[in-house]
CSV table of C-alpha atoms and ligand atoms in Angstrom, one decimal:
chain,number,residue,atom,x,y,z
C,1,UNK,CA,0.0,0.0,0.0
C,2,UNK,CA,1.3,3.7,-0.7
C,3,UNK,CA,2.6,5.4,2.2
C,4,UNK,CA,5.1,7.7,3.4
C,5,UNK,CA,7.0,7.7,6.4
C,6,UNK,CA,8.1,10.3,9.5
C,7,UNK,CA,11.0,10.4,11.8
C,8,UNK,CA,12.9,13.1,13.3
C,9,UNK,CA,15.5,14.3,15.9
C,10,UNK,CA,18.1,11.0,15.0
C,11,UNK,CA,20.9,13.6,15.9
C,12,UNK,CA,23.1,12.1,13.7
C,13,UNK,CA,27.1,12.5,14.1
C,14,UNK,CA,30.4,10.4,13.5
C,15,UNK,CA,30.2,9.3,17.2
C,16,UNK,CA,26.5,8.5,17.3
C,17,UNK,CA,27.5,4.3,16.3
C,18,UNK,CA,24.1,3.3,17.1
C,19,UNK,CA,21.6,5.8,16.1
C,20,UNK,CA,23.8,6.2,12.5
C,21,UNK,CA,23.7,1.6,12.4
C,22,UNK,CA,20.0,2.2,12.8
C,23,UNK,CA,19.6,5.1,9.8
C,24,UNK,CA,21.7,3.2,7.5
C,25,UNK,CA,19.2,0.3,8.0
C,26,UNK,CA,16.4,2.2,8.4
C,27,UNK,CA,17.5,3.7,4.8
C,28,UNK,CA,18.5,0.5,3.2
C,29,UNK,CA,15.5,-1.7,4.3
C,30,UNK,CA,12.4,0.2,5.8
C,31,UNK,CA,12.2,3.5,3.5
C,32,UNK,CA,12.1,2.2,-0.1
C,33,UNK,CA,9.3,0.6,0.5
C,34,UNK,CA,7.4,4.1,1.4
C,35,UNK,CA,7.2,6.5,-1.6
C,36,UNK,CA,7.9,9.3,0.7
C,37,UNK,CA,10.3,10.1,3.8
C,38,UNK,CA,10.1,13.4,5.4
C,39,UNK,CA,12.6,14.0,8.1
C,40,UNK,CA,11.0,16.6,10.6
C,41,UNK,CA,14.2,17.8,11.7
C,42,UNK,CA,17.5,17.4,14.1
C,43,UNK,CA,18.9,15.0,11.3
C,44,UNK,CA,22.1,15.9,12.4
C,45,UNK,CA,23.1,16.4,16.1
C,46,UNK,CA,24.3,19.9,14.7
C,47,UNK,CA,25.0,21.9,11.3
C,48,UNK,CA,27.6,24.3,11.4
C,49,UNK,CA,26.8,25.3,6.9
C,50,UNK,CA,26.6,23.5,3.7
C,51,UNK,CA,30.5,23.7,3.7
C,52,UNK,CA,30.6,21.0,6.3
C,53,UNK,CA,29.1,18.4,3.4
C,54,UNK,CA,32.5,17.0,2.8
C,55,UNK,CA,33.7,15.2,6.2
C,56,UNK,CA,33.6,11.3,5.1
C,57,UNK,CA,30.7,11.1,8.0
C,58,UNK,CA,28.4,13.7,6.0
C,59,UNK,CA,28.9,11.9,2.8
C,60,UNK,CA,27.6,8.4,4.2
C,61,UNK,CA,24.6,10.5,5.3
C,62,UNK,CA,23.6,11.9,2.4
C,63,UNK,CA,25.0,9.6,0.1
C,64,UNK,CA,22.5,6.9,1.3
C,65,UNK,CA,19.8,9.4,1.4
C,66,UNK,CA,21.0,10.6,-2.4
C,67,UNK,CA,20.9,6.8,-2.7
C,68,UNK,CA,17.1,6.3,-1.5
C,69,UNK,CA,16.0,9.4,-3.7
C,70,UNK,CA,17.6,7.4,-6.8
C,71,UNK,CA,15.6,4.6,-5.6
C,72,UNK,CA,12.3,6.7,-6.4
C,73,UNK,CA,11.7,7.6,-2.7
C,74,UNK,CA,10.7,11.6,-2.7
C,75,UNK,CA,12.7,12.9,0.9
C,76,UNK,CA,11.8,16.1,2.3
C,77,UNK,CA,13.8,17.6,5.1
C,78,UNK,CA,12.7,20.4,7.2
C,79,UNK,CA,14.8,22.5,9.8
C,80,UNK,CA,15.5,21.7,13.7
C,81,UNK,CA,16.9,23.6,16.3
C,82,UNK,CA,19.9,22.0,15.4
C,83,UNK,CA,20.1,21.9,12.3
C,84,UNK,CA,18.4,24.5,10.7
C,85,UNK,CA,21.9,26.1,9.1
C,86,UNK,CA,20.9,23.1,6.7
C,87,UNK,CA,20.3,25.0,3.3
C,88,UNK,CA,20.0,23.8,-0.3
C,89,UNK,CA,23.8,22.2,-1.4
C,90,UNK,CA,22.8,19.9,1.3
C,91,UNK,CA,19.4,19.1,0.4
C,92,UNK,CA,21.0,18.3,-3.2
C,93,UNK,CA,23.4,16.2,-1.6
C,94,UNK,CA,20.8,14.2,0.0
C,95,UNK,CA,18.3,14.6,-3.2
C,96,UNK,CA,16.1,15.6,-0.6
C,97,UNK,CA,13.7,18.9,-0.8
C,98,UNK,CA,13.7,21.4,2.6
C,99,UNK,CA,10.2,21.6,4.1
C,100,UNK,CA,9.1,25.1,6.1
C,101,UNK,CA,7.9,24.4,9.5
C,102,UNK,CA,4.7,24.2,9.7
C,103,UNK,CA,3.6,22.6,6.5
C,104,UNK,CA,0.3,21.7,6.1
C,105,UNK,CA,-0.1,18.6,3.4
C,106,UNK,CA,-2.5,16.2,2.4
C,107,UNK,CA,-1.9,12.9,3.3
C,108,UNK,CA,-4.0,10.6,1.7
C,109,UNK,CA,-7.2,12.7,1.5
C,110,UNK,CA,-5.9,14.1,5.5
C,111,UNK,CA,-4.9,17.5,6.2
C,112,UNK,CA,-1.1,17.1,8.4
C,113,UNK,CA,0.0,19.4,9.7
C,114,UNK,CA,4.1,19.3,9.8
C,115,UNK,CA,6.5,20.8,12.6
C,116,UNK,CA,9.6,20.3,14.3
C,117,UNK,CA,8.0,21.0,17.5
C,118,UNK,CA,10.6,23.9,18.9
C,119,UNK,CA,8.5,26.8,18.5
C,120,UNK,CA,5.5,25.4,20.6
C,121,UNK,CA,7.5,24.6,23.6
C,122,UNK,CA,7.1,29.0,24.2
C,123,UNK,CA,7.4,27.8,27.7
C,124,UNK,CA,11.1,27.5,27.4
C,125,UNK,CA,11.1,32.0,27.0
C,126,UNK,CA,15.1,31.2,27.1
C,127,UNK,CA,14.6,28.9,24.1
C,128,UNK,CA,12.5,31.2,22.4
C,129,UNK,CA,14.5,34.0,22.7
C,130,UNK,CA,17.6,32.4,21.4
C,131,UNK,CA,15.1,31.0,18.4
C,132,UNK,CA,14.7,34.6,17.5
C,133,UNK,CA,18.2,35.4,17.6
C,134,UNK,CA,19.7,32.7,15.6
C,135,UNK,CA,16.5,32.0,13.3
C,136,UNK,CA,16.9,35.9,12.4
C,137,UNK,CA,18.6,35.8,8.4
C,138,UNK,CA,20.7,38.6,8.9
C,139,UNK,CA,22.5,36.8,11.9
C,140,UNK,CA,22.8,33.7,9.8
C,141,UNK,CA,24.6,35.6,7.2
C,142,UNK,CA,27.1,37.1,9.4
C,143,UNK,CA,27.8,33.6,11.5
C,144,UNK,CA,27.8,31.6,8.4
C,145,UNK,CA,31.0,34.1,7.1
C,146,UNK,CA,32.7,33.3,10.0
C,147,UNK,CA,35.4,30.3,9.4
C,148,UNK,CA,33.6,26.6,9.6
C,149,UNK,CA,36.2,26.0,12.7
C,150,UNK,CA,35.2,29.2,14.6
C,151,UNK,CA,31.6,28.2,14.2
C,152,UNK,CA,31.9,24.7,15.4
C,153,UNK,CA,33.9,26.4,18.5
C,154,UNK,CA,30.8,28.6,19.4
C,155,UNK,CA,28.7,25.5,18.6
C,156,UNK,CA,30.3,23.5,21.0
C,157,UNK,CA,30.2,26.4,23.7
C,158,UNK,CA,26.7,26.4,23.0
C,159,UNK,CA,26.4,23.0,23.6
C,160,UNK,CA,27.4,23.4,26.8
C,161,UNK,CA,25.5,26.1,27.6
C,162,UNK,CA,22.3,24.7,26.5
C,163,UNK,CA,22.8,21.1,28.3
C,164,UNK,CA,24.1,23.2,32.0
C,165,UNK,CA,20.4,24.9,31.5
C,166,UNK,CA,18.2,21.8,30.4
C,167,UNK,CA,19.5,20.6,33.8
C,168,UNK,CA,17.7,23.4,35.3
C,169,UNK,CA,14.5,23.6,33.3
C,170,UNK,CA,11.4,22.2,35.0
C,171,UNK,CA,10.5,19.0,32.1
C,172,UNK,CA,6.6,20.7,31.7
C,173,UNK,CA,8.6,23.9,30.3
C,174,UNK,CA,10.2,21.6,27.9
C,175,UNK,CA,7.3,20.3,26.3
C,176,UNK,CA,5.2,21.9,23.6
C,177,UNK,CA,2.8,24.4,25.6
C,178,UNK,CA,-0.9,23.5,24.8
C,179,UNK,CA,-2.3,26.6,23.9
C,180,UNK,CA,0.3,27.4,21.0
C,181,UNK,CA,-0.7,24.1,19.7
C,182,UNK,CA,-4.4,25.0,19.8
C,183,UNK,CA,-3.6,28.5,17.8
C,184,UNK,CA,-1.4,26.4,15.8
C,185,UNK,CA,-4.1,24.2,14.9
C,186,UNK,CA,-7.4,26.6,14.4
C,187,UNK,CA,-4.6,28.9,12.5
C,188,UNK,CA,-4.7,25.9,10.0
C,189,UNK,CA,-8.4,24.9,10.1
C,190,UNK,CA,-7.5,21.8,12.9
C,191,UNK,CA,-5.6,19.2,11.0
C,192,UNK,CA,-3.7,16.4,12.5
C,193,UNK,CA,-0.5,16.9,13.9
C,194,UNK,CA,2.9,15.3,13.8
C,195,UNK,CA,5.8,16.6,15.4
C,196,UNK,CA,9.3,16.0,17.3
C,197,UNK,CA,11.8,17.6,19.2
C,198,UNK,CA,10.5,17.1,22.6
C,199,UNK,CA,11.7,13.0,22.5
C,200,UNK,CA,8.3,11.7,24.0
C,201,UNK,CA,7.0,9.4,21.4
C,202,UNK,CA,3.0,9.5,21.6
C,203,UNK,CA,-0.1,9.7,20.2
C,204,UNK,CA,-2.8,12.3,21.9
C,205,UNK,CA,-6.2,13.1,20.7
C,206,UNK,CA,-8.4,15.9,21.7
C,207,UNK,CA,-11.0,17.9,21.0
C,208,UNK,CA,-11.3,21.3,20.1
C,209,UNK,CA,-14.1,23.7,19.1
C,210,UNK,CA,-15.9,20.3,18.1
C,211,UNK,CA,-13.3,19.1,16.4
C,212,UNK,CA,-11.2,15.6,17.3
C,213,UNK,CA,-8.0,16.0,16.4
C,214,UNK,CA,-4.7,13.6,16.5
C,215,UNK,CA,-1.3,14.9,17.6
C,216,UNK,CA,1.4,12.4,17.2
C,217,UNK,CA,5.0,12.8,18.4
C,218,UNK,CA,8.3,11.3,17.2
C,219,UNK,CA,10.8,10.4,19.3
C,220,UNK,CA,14.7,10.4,19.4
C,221,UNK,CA,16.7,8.0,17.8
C,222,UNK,CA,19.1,7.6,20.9
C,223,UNK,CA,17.8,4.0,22.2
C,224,UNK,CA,15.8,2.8,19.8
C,225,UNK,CA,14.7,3.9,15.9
C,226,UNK,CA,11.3,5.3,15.5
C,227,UNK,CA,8.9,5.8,12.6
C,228,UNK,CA,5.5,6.8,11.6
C,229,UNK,CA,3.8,5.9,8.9
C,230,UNK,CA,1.1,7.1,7.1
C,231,UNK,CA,-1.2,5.7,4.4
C,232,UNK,CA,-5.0,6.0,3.8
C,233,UNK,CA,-6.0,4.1,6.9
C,234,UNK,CA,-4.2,6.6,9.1
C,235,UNK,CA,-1.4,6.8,10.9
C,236,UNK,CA,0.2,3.7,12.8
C,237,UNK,CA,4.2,3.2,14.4
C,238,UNK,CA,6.5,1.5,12.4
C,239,UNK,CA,7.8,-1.4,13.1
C,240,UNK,CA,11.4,-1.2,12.6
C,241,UNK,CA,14.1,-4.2,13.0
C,242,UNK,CA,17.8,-3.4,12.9
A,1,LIG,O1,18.6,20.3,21.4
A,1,LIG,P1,18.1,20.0,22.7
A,1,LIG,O2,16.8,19.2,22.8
A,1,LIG,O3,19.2,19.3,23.6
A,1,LIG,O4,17.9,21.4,23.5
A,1,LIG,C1,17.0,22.3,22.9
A,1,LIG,C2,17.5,23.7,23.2
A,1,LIG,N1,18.9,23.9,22.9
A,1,LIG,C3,19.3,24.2,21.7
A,1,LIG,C4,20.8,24.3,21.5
A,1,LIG,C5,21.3,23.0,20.7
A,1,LIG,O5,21.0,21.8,21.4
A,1,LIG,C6,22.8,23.2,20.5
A,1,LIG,C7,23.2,22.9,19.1
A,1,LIG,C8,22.6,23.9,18.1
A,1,LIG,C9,23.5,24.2,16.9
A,1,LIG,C10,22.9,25.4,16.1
A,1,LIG,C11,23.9,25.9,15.2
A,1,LIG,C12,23.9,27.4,14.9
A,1,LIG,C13,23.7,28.2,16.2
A,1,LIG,C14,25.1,28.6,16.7
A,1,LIG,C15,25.0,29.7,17.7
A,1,LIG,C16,26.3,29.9,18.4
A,1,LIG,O6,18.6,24.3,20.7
A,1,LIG,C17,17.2,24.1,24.6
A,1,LIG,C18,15.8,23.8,25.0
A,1,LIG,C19,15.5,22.3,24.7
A,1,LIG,O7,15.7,22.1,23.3
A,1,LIG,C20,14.0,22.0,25.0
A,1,LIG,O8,13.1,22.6,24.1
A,1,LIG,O9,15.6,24.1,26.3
A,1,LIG,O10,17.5,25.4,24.8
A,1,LIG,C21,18.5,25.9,25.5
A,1,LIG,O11,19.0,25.2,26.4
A,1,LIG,C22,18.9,27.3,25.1
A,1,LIG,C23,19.2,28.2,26.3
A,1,LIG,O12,18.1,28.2,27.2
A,1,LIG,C24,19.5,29.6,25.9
A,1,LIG,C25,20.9,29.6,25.3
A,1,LIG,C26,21.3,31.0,25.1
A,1,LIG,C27,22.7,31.0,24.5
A,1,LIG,C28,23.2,32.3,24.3
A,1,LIG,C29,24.5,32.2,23.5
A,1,LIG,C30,24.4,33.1,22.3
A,1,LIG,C31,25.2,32.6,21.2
A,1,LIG,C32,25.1,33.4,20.1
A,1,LIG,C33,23.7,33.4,19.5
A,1,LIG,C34,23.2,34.6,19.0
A,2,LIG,MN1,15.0,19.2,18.4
């Protein structure tokens, strides 16, 4: 049957042995069977630019993505708060399109709604204020001139930065905050929902202004793949052997 498949946040880097075992599978035996994979962001555990595409790591990524898009597969790729320096050499490399967040599609006759998941969690007002910052274009322009090894510096100090805080961050501030996903939602006449980012795989429904709606959420790829697929019976978890 026709479907297309979801995953997000695999934070993918040379010393992530599991998760990047588990996307080379995942590439090789699960997604060629779906005619579309759309990667709701944090691929990579960070981007530093589109002049990073030539480590040997970033060429086995998206040479077996370039691989599965040969294959027929269509791959879109849309921004996370990691890797949202991701612009459109790389989505070549990967023959993969980039996807705004939100995108609203229809799937199989439903309206899905597409995110990351970042800008709901407005909780997180320390988040969200660095969002503004380094989402702004005029601030990726001047850090994307600065040399690829003085980026990856200040990306590291961020790093650390960001993990010291997370320690310090109540877990309901770091979850998507319910009434930006209601505006979200009427703001796109209440379609389903499929997100990431927050790593707490689920499936909630709810009702809104007499509407019953789905949210599903994608989880990390740190223990254990993940996948959602959708056809025109719905949406169900993927099963997914490695
Ligand atoms: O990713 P995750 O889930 O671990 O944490 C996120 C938020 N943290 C981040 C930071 C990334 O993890 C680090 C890698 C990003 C690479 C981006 C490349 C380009 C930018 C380079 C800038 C130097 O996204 C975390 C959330 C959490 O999700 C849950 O939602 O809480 O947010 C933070 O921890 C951010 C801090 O609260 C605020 C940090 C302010 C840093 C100010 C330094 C300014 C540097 C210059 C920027 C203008
Ligand atoms: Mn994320």
């Amino acid at each position: 049957m026709s479907h297309s498949l979801f995953i997000s946040d695999l934070h993918l880097c040379s010393s992530s042995r599991k998760s990047t075992r588990l996307f080379e599978h995942f590439v090789q035996h699960t997604a060629p069977h779906a005619e579309a994979l759309y990667i709701l962001g944090d691929l990579f555990e960070y981007w530093a630019g589109d002049d990073d595409l030539g480590t040997p790591f970033h060429r086995k990524i998206t040479g077996a993505l370039r691989e599965l898009s040969r294959n027929g597969v269509a791959i879109f790729i849309m921004h996370g708060n990691r890797d949202f320096l991701m612009q459109e050499k790389l989505a070549e490399a990967c023959g993969a399109s980039l996807l705004n967040d939100p995108s609203l599609l229809d799937l199989y006759g439903t309206p899905t709604l597409l995110s990351h998941g970042d800008a709901l969690c407005t909780d997180d007002t320390a988040y969200q204020d660095f969002r503004r910052q380094v989402r702004d274009a005029g601030w990726q322009q001047q850090f994307l001139s600065l040399p690829l090894a003085q980026r990856k510096a200040q990306i590291e100090q961020l790093r650390i930065q960001s993990k010291s805080e997370k320690q310090h961050k109540a877990m309901s501030i770091m979850d998507v905050n319910p009434q930006a996903v209601q505006e979200l939602l009427q703001q796109n006449h209440y379609p389903r929902l499929i997100h990431g980012h927050t790593h707490r795989p689920a499936h909630h429904l709810y009702h809104l202004d007499g509407h019953t709606y789905d949210r599903w959420v994608l989880g990390d790829w740190d223990k254990q793949a993940n996948a959602l697929r959708c056809d025109s019976t719905g949406i169900h978890w993927e099963d997914i052997k490695a």
